[in-house]
PDB file of C-alpha atoms and ligand atoms in Angstrom:
ATOM      1  CA  UNK A   1     -62.482-238.379 113.994  1.00  0.00           C
ATOM      2  CA  UNK A   2     -59.611-240.811 113.771  1.00  0.00           C
ATOM      3  CA  UNK A   3     -56.347-238.954 113.649  1.00  0.00           C
ATOM      4  CA  UNK A   4     -54.058-242.000 113.885  1.00  0.00           C
ATOM      5  CA  UNK A   5     -53.255-241.781 110.178  1.00  0.00           C
ATOM      6  CA  UNK A   6     -52.366-238.118 110.443  1.00  0.00           C
ATOM      7  CA  UNK A   7     -49.988-238.964 113.304  1.00  0.00           C
ATOM      8  CA  UNK A   8     -48.442-241.673 111.167  1.00  0.00           C
ATOM      9  CA  UNK A   9     -48.126-239.163 108.324  1.00  0.00           C
ATOM     10  CA  UNK A  10     -46.443-236.663 110.644  1.00  0.00           C
ATOM     11  CA  UNK A  11     -43.984-239.283 111.916  1.00  0.00           C
ATOM     12  CA  UNK A  12     -42.827-239.822 108.332  1.00  0.00           C
ATOM     13  CA  UNK A  13     -42.910-236.091 107.663  1.00  0.00           C
ATOM     14  CA  UNK A  14     -40.583-235.597 110.635  1.00  0.00           C
ATOM     15  CA  UNK A  15     -37.891-237.533 108.759  1.00  0.00           C
ATOM     16  CA  UNK A  16     -38.307-235.163 105.819  1.00  0.00           C
ATOM     17  CA  UNK A  17     -38.328-232.178 108.165  1.00  0.00           C
ATOM     18  CA  UNK A  18     -34.998-233.309 109.620  1.00  0.00           C
ATOM     19  CA  UNK A  19     -33.463-233.528 106.140  1.00  0.00           C
ATOM     20  CA  UNK A  20     -34.750-230.033 105.344  1.00  0.00           C
ATOM     21  CA  UNK A  21     -33.397-228.697 108.633  1.00  0.00           C
ATOM     22  CA  UNK A  22     -30.013-230.238 107.946  1.00  0.00           C
ATOM     23  CA  UNK A  23     -29.859-228.322 104.675  1.00  0.00           C
ATOM     24  CA  UNK A  24     -31.288-225.178 106.220  1.00  0.00           C
ATOM     25  CA  UNK A  25     -28.823-225.194 109.124  1.00  0.00           C
ATOM     26  CA  UNK A  26     -25.825-225.946 106.945  1.00  0.00           C
ATOM     27  CA  UNK A  27     -22.787-223.884 107.984  1.00  0.00           C
ATOM     28  CA  UNK A  28     -22.329-222.952 104.316  1.00  0.00           C
ATOM     29  CA  UNK A  29     -25.840-221.552 104.119  1.00  0.00           C
ATOM     30  CA  UNK A  30     -25.215-219.443 107.227  1.00  0.00           C
ATOM     31  CA  UNK A  31     -21.934-218.235 105.798  1.00  0.00           C
ATOM     32  CA  UNK A  32     -23.621-217.480 102.455  1.00  0.00           C
ATOM     33  CA  UNK A  33     -26.212-215.344 104.271  1.00  0.00           C
ATOM     34  CA  UNK A  34     -23.475-213.456 106.092  1.00  0.00           C
ATOM     35  CA  UNK A  35     -21.650-212.867 102.815  1.00  0.00           C
ATOM     36  CA  UNK A  36     -24.814-211.601 101.155  1.00  0.00           C
ATOM     37  CA  UNK A  37     -25.201-209.094 103.991  1.00  0.00           C
ATOM     38  CA  UNK A  38     -21.562-207.993 103.589  1.00  0.00           C
ATOM     39  CA  UNK A  39     -22.005-207.596  99.817  1.00  0.00           C
ATOM     40  CA  UNK A  40     -25.160-205.514 100.310  1.00  0.00           C
ATOM     41  CA  UNK A  41     -23.404-203.291 102.856  1.00  0.00           C
ATOM     42  CA  UNK A  42     -20.502-202.787 100.431  1.00  0.00           C
ATOM     43  CA  UNK A  43     -22.903-201.786  97.686  1.00  0.00           C
ATOM     44  CA  UNK A  44     -24.582-199.248  99.946  1.00  0.00           C
ATOM     45  CA  UNK A  45     -21.184-197.851 100.942  1.00  0.00           C
ATOM     46  CA  UNK A  46     -20.121-197.631  97.274  1.00  0.00           C
ATOM     47  CA  UNK A  47     -23.256-195.659  96.455  1.00  0.00           C
ATOM     48  CA  UNK A  48     -22.553-193.311  99.384  1.00  0.00           C
ATOM     49  CA  UNK A  49     -18.972-192.801  98.228  1.00  0.00           C
ATOM     50  CA  UNK A  50     -20.126-192.137  94.696  1.00  0.00           C
ATOM     51  CA  UNK A  51     -22.497-189.451  95.970  1.00  0.00           C
ATOM     52  CA  UNK A  52     -19.694-187.902  98.071  1.00  0.00           C
ATOM     53  CA  UNK A  53     -17.373-187.915  95.060  1.00  0.00           C
ATOM     54  CA  UNK A  54     -20.066-186.227  92.967  1.00  0.00           C
ATOM     55  CA  UNK A  55     -20.418-183.498  95.586  1.00  0.00           C
ATOM     56  CA  UNK A  56     -16.661-182.977  95.679  1.00  0.00           C
ATOM     57  CA  UNK A  57     -16.434-182.694  91.898  1.00  0.00           C
ATOM     58  CA  UNK A  58     -19.092-179.967  91.979  1.00  0.00           C
ATOM     59  CA  UNK A  59     -17.082-178.216  94.691  1.00  0.00           C
ATOM     60  CA  UNK A  60     -13.896-178.433  92.645  1.00  0.00           C
ATOM     61  CA  UNK A  61     -15.707-177.052  89.574  1.00  0.00           C
ATOM     62  CA  UNK A  62     -16.863-174.159  91.733  1.00  0.00           C
ATOM     63  CA  UNK A  63     -13.326-173.508  92.974  1.00  0.00           C
ATOM     64  CA  UNK A  64     -11.986-173.604  89.403  1.00  0.00           C
ATOM     65  CA  UNK A  65     -14.587-171.072  88.303  1.00  0.00           C
ATOM     66  CA  UNK A  66     -13.632-168.735  91.128  1.00  0.00           C
ATOM     67  CA  UNK A  67      -9.967-169.196  90.330  1.00  0.00           C
ATOM     68  CA  UNK A  68     -10.569-168.256  86.679  1.00  0.00           C
ATOM     69  CA  UNK A  69     -12.502-165.189  87.747  1.00  0.00           C
ATOM     70  CA  UNK A  70      -9.605-164.005  89.894  1.00  0.00           C
ATOM     71  CA  UNK A  71      -7.167-164.863  87.147  1.00  0.00           C
ATOM     72  CA  UNK A  72      -8.999-162.811  84.537  1.00  0.00           C
ATOM     73  CA  UNK A  73      -9.106-159.891  86.988  1.00  0.00           C
ATOM     74  CA  UNK A  74      -5.337-160.189  87.394  1.00  0.00           C
ATOM     75  CA  UNK A  75      -4.857-160.343  83.616  1.00  0.00           C
ATOM     76  CA  UNK A  76      -6.890-157.224  82.971  1.00  0.00           C
ATOM     77  CA  UNK A  77      -5.030-155.487  85.798  1.00  0.00           C
ATOM     78  CA  UNK A  78      -1.646-156.374  84.297  1.00  0.00           C
ATOM     79  CA  UNK A  79      -2.683-155.282  80.826  1.00  0.00           C
ATOM     80  CA  UNK A  80      -3.192-151.643  81.844  1.00  0.00           C
ATOM     81  CA  UNK A  81      -0.040-149.569  81.538  1.00  0.00           C
ATOM     82  CA  UNK A  82       0.998-147.797  84.693  1.00  0.00           C
ATOM     83  CA  UNK A  83       1.719-144.524  82.813  1.00  0.00           C
ATOM     84  CA  UNK A  84      -1.940-144.415  81.675  1.00  0.00           C
ATOM     85  CA  UNK A  85      -3.212-144.774  85.233  1.00  0.00           C
ATOM     86  CA  UNK A  86      -4.411-142.066  87.539  1.00  0.00           C
ATOM     87  CA  UNK A  87      -3.370-142.053  91.179  1.00  0.00           C
ATOM     88  CA  UNK A  88      -6.880-143.299  92.027  1.00  0.00           C
ATOM     89  CA  UNK A  89      -6.505-146.213  89.559  1.00  0.00           C
ATOM     90  CA  UNK A  90      -3.246-147.256  91.184  1.00  0.00           C
ATOM     91  CA  UNK A  91      -4.903-147.186  94.648  1.00  0.00           C
ATOM     92  CA  UNK A  92      -7.692-149.412  93.261  1.00  0.00           C
ATOM     93  CA  UNK A  93      -5.250-151.850  91.692  1.00  0.00           C
ATOM     94  CA  UNK A  94      -3.330-152.150  94.955  1.00  0.00           C
ATOM     95  CA  UNK A  95      -6.428-152.899  96.986  1.00  0.00           C
ATOM     96  CA  UNK A  96      -7.660-155.355  94.317  1.00  0.00           C
ATOM     97  CA  UNK A  97      -4.263-157.071  94.298  1.00  0.00           C
ATOM     98  CA  UNK A  98      -4.546-157.705  98.048  1.00  0.00           C
ATOM     99  CA  UNK A  99      -8.020-159.126  97.643  1.00  0.00           C
ATOM    100  CA  UNK A 100      -7.007-161.369  94.748  1.00  0.00           C
ATOM    101  CA  UNK A 101      -3.994-162.703  96.630  1.00  0.00           C
ATOM    102  CA  UNK A 102      -6.118-163.525  99.633  1.00  0.00           C
ATOM    103  CA  UNK A 103      -8.732-165.166  97.373  1.00  0.00           C
ATOM    104  CA  UNK A 104      -6.110-167.245  95.597  1.00  0.00           C
ATOM    105  CA  UNK A 105      -4.724-168.313  98.953  1.00  0.00           C
ATOM    106  CA  UNK A 106      -8.149-169.469 100.124  1.00  0.00           C
ATOM    107  CA  UNK A 107      -8.839-171.253  96.848  1.00  0.00           C
ATOM    108  CA  UNK A 108      -5.509-173.052  97.041  1.00  0.00           C
ATOM    109  CA  UNK A 109      -6.336-174.312 100.532  1.00  0.00           C
ATOM    110  CA  UNK A 110      -9.780-175.395  99.371  1.00  0.00           C
ATOM    111  CA  UNK A 111      -8.293-177.295  96.444  1.00  0.00           C
ATOM    112  CA  UNK A 112      -5.814-178.999  98.726  1.00  0.00           C
ATOM    113  CA  UNK A 113      -8.605-180.073 101.062  1.00  0.00           C
ATOM    114  CA  UNK A 114     -10.670-181.335  98.111  1.00  0.00           C
ATOM    115  CA  UNK A 115      -7.710-183.325  96.834  1.00  0.00           C
ATOM    116  CA  UNK A 116      -7.279-184.911 100.270  1.00  0.00           C
ATOM    117  CA  UNK A 117     -10.973-185.779 100.341  1.00  0.00           C
ATOM    118  CA  UNK A 118     -10.846-187.259  96.867  1.00  0.00           C
ATOM    119  CA  UNK A 119      -7.890-189.421  97.873  1.00  0.00           C
ATOM    120  CA  UNK A 120      -9.727-190.591 100.974  1.00  0.00           C
ATOM    121  CA  UNK A 121     -12.814-191.461  98.928  1.00  0.00           C
ATOM    122  CA  UNK A 122     -10.743-193.308  96.367  1.00  0.00           C
ATOM    123  CA  UNK A 123      -9.004-195.361  99.071  1.00  0.00           C
ATOM    124  CA  UNK A 124     -12.339-196.118 100.733  1.00  0.00           C
ATOM    125  CA  UNK A 125     -13.812-197.050  97.393  1.00  0.00           C
ATOM    126  CA  UNK A 126     -10.988-199.501  96.677  1.00  0.00           C
ATOM    127  CA  UNK A 127     -11.335-200.996 100.147  1.00  0.00           C
ATOM    128  CA  UNK A 128     -15.080-201.405  99.650  1.00  0.00           C
ATOM    129  CA  UNK A 129     -14.607-202.943  96.246  1.00  0.00           C
ATOM    130  CA  UNK A 130     -12.111-205.454  97.656  1.00  0.00           C
ATOM    131  CA  UNK A 131     -14.551-206.420 100.434  1.00  0.00           C
ATOM    132  CA  UNK A 132     -17.269-206.891  97.832  1.00  0.00           C
ATOM    133  CA  UNK A 133     -15.042-208.947  95.508  1.00  0.00           C
ATOM    134  CA  UNK A 134     -13.815-211.153  98.379  1.00  0.00           C
ATOM    135  CA  UNK A 135     -17.400-211.739  99.496  1.00  0.00           C
ATOM    136  CA  UNK A 136     -18.386-212.677  95.957  1.00  0.00           C
ATOM    137  CA  UNK A 137     -15.587-215.243  95.637  1.00  0.00           C
ATOM    138  CA  UNK A 138     -16.386-216.774  99.024  1.00  0.00           C
ATOM    139  CA  UNK A 139     -20.087-216.797  98.210  1.00  0.00           C
ATOM    140  CA  UNK A 140     -19.452-218.772  95.027  1.00  0.00           C
ATOM    141  CA  UNK A 141     -17.509-221.324  97.082  1.00  0.00           C
ATOM    142  CA  UNK A 142     -20.316-221.598  99.643  1.00  0.00           C
ATOM    143  CA  UNK A 143     -22.898-221.879  96.893  1.00  0.00           C
ATOM    144  CA  UNK A 144     -21.027-224.828  95.428  1.00  0.00           C
ATOM    145  CA  UNK A 145     -20.908-226.565  98.823  1.00  0.00           C
ATOM    146  CA  UNK A 146     -24.627-225.920  99.342  1.00  0.00           C
ATOM    147  CA  UNK A 147     -25.382-227.416  95.938  1.00  0.00           C
ATOM    148  CA  UNK A 148     -23.276-230.460  96.804  1.00  0.00           C
ATOM    149  CA  UNK A 149     -25.076-230.908 100.123  1.00  0.00           C
ATOM    150  CA  UNK A 150     -28.462-230.516  98.453  1.00  0.00           C
ATOM    151  CA  UNK A 151     -27.554-233.008  95.771  1.00  0.00           C
ATOM    152  CA  UNK A 152     -26.267-235.533  98.329  1.00  0.00           C
ATOM    153  CA  UNK A 153     -29.528-235.430 100.276  1.00  0.00           C
ATOM    154  CA  UNK A 154     -31.773-235.358  97.224  1.00  0.00           C
ATOM    155  CA  UNK A 155     -32.336-239.156  96.915  1.00  0.00           C
ATOM    156  CA  UNK A 156     -33.345-239.396 100.582  1.00  0.00           C
ATOM    157  CA  UNK A 157     -35.649-236.408 100.178  1.00  0.00           C
ATOM    158  CA  UNK A 158     -37.304-237.907  97.119  1.00  0.00           C
ATOM    159  CA  UNK A 159     -37.771-241.282  98.841  1.00  0.00           C
ATOM    160  CA  UNK A 160     -39.451-239.644 101.832  1.00  0.00           C
ATOM    161  CA  UNK A 161     -41.667-237.503  99.612  1.00  0.00           C
ATOM    162  CA  UNK A 162     -42.797-240.635  97.786  1.00  0.00           C
ATOM    163  CA  UNK A 163     -43.535-242.433 101.043  1.00  0.00           C
ATOM    164  CA  UNK A 164     -45.459-239.420 102.300  1.00  0.00           C
ATOM    165  CA  UNK A 165     -47.484-239.290  99.108  1.00  0.00           C
ATOM    166  CA  UNK A 166     -48.478-242.934  99.667  1.00  0.00           C
ATOM    167  CA  UNK A 167     -49.679-242.121 103.197  1.00  0.00           C
ATOM    168  CA  UNK A 168     -51.771-239.157 102.053  1.00  0.00           C
ATOM    169  CA  UNK A 169     -54.735-241.208 100.857  1.00  0.00           C
ATOM    170  CA  UNK A 170     -55.387-242.464 104.407  1.00  0.00           C
ATOM    171  CA  UNK A 171     -55.651-238.969 105.869  1.00  0.00           C
ATOM    172  CA  UNK A 172     -58.812-236.857 105.881  1.00  0.00           C
ATOM    173  CA  UNK A 173     -58.341-234.482 102.931  1.00  0.00           C
ATOM    174  CA  UNK A 174     -59.493-231.289 104.709  1.00  0.00           C
ATOM    175  CA  UNK A 175     -57.243-232.051 107.662  1.00  0.00           C
ATOM    176  CA  UNK A 176     -54.339-232.839 105.334  1.00  0.00           C
ATOM    177  CA  UNK A 177     -54.779-229.587 103.416  1.00  0.00           C
ATOM    178  CA  UNK A 178     -54.678-227.624 106.675  1.00  0.00           C
ATOM    179  CA  UNK A 179     -51.699-229.638 107.869  1.00  0.00           C
ATOM    180  CA  UNK A 180     -49.775-228.803 104.700  1.00  0.00           C
ATOM    181  CA  UNK A 181     -50.633-225.124 104.995  1.00  0.00           C
ATOM    182  CA  UNK A 182     -49.225-224.998 108.530  1.00  0.00           C
ATOM    183  CA  UNK A 183     -46.192-226.990 107.483  1.00  0.00           C
ATOM    184  CA  UNK A 184     -45.574-224.448 104.704  1.00  0.00           C
ATOM    185  CA  UNK A 185     -45.714-221.713 107.328  1.00  0.00           C
ATOM    186  CA  UNK A 186     -42.759-223.451 109.005  1.00  0.00           C
ATOM    187  CA  UNK A 187     -44.838-224.912 111.820  1.00  0.00           C
ATOM    188  CA  UNK A 188     -43.460-228.249 112.975  1.00  0.00           C
ATOM    189  CA  UNK A 189     -44.582-230.483 114.595  1.00  0.00           C
ATOM    190  CA  UNK A 190     -47.988-229.585 113.198  1.00  0.00           C
ATOM    191  CA  UNK A 191     -50.022-231.815 115.490  1.00  0.00           C
ATOM    192  CA  UNK A 192     -49.274-232.099 119.225  1.00  0.00           C
ATOM    193  CA  UNK A 193     -51.037-233.802 122.144  1.00  0.00           C
ATOM    194  CA  UNK A 194     -53.161-232.019 124.721  1.00  0.00           C
ATOM    195  CA  UNK A 195     -51.216-232.054 127.959  1.00  0.00           C
ATOM    196  CA  UNK A 196     -52.461-232.000 131.520  1.00  0.00           C
ATOM    197  CA  UNK A 197     -55.979-232.059 130.119  1.00  0.00           C
ATOM    198  CA  UNK A 198     -55.847-228.383 129.164  1.00  0.00           C
ATOM    199  CA  UNK A 199     -52.534-227.288 127.666  1.00  0.00           C
ATOM    200  CA  UNK A 200     -51.033-227.164 124.194  1.00  0.00           C
ATOM    201  CA  UNK A 201     -48.345-229.848 123.978  1.00  0.00           C
ATOM    202  CA  UNK A 202     -45.973-227.391 122.340  1.00  0.00           C
ATOM    203  CA  UNK A 203     -46.404-223.847 123.605  1.00  0.00           C
ATOM    204  CA  UNK A 204     -48.159-224.780 126.904  1.00  0.00           C
ATOM    205  CA  UNK A 205     -50.916-222.253 126.356  1.00  0.00           C
ATOM    206  CA  UNK A 206     -54.056-223.197 128.303  1.00  0.00           C
ATOM    207  CA  UNK A 207     -56.883-223.972 125.884  1.00  0.00           C
ATOM    208  CA  UNK A 208     -60.470-222.729 126.345  1.00  0.00           C
ATOM    209  CA  UNK A 209     -62.772-225.256 128.059  1.00  0.00           C
ATOM    210  CA  UNK A 210     -65.294-225.055 125.211  1.00  0.00           C
ATOM    211  CA  UNK A 211     -62.625-226.047 122.698  1.00  0.00           C
ATOM    212  CA  UNK A 212     -61.397-228.941 124.872  1.00  0.00           C
ATOM    213  CA  UNK A 213     -64.925-230.271 125.252  1.00  0.00           C
ATOM    214  CA  UNK A 214     -65.125-230.628 121.471  1.00  0.00           C
ATOM    215  CA  UNK A 215     -61.730-232.219 120.905  1.00  0.00           C
ATOM    216  CA  UNK A 216     -63.034-235.830 120.874  1.00  0.00           C
ATOM    217  CA  UNK A 217     -65.794-235.056 118.404  1.00  0.00           C
ATOM    218  CA  UNK A 218     -63.651-232.883 116.105  1.00  0.00           C
ATOM    219  CA  UNK A 219     -60.457-234.956 116.358  1.00  0.00           C
ATOM    220  CA  UNK A 220     -58.306-231.864 116.722  1.00  0.00           C
ATOM    221  CA  UNK A 221     -58.587-228.270 117.868  1.00  0.00           C
ATOM    222  CA  UNK A 222     -56.243-225.440 116.899  1.00  0.00           C
ATOM    223  CA  UNK A 223     -54.065-223.759 119.505  1.00  0.00           C
ATOM    224  CA  UNK A 224     -54.892-220.068 119.433  1.00  0.00           C
ATOM    225  CA  UNK A 225     -51.327-219.194 120.315  1.00  0.00           C
ATOM    226  CA  UNK A 226     -49.042-221.362 118.161  1.00  0.00           C
ATOM    227  CA  UNK A 227     -51.683-222.459 115.596  1.00  0.00           C
ATOM    228  CA  UNK A 228     -50.799-226.141 115.996  1.00  0.00           C
ATOM    229  CA  UNK A 229     -53.367-228.912 115.868  1.00  0.00           C
ATOM    230  CA  UNK A 230     -53.983-230.379 119.327  1.00  0.00           C
ATOM    231  CA  UNK A 231     -55.330-233.919 119.761  1.00  0.00           C
ATOM    232  CA  UNK A 232     -56.196-235.923 122.825  1.00  0.00           C
ATOM    233  CA  UNK A 233     -54.062-239.007 123.433  1.00  0.00           C
TER     234      UNK A 233
HETATM  235 ZN1   ZN B 301     -49.751-223.935 121.147  1.00  0.00          ZN
END
């Protein structure tokens, strides 16, 4: 099979590939990808902080409930008149008073700790939000630059695509379909020469003798390693 036309097609396609690579390797695209990663990380962190805050609020509710319990015990204790109390009652009240004081002390410390935690979470949350907002602003700037770059290269891209289309009719249709499939899988160059009589011209993998013996008749063989077409010069 004559593969000259496919080689000609690929030579033109290489020009298009270079344009695509230029866009793909744009510093703004790289930066945009970095910013997307930062934004995602910020969102994850925000969700974590929200969960932590939720846990803390439950804890604070729990502390409040305990506080109210102790408070109502104190109230009922204070409402009984000392002259109505037996000696035993007074003993009980004294021991209860000690317990309540110690409880209130613990609860106060817990509340203080919770307040510190809430403040920390709030500060972290604001920091995270700022990181996210900054990333969003920078991303919009990058996106604009990417659009400008894409637009600037568009006429050249369209010209090459038109020229490629014109070359298509000279290439074997089955071969062309397979070529395009590989190209879509980001394989480029798609067709490479056999080197040293046995090796893939791209990945240097030695090809099976049976395959090589059929290369002239078939026009191309496929490298088992890098999936490129191999032809014999
Ligand atoms: Zn290969």
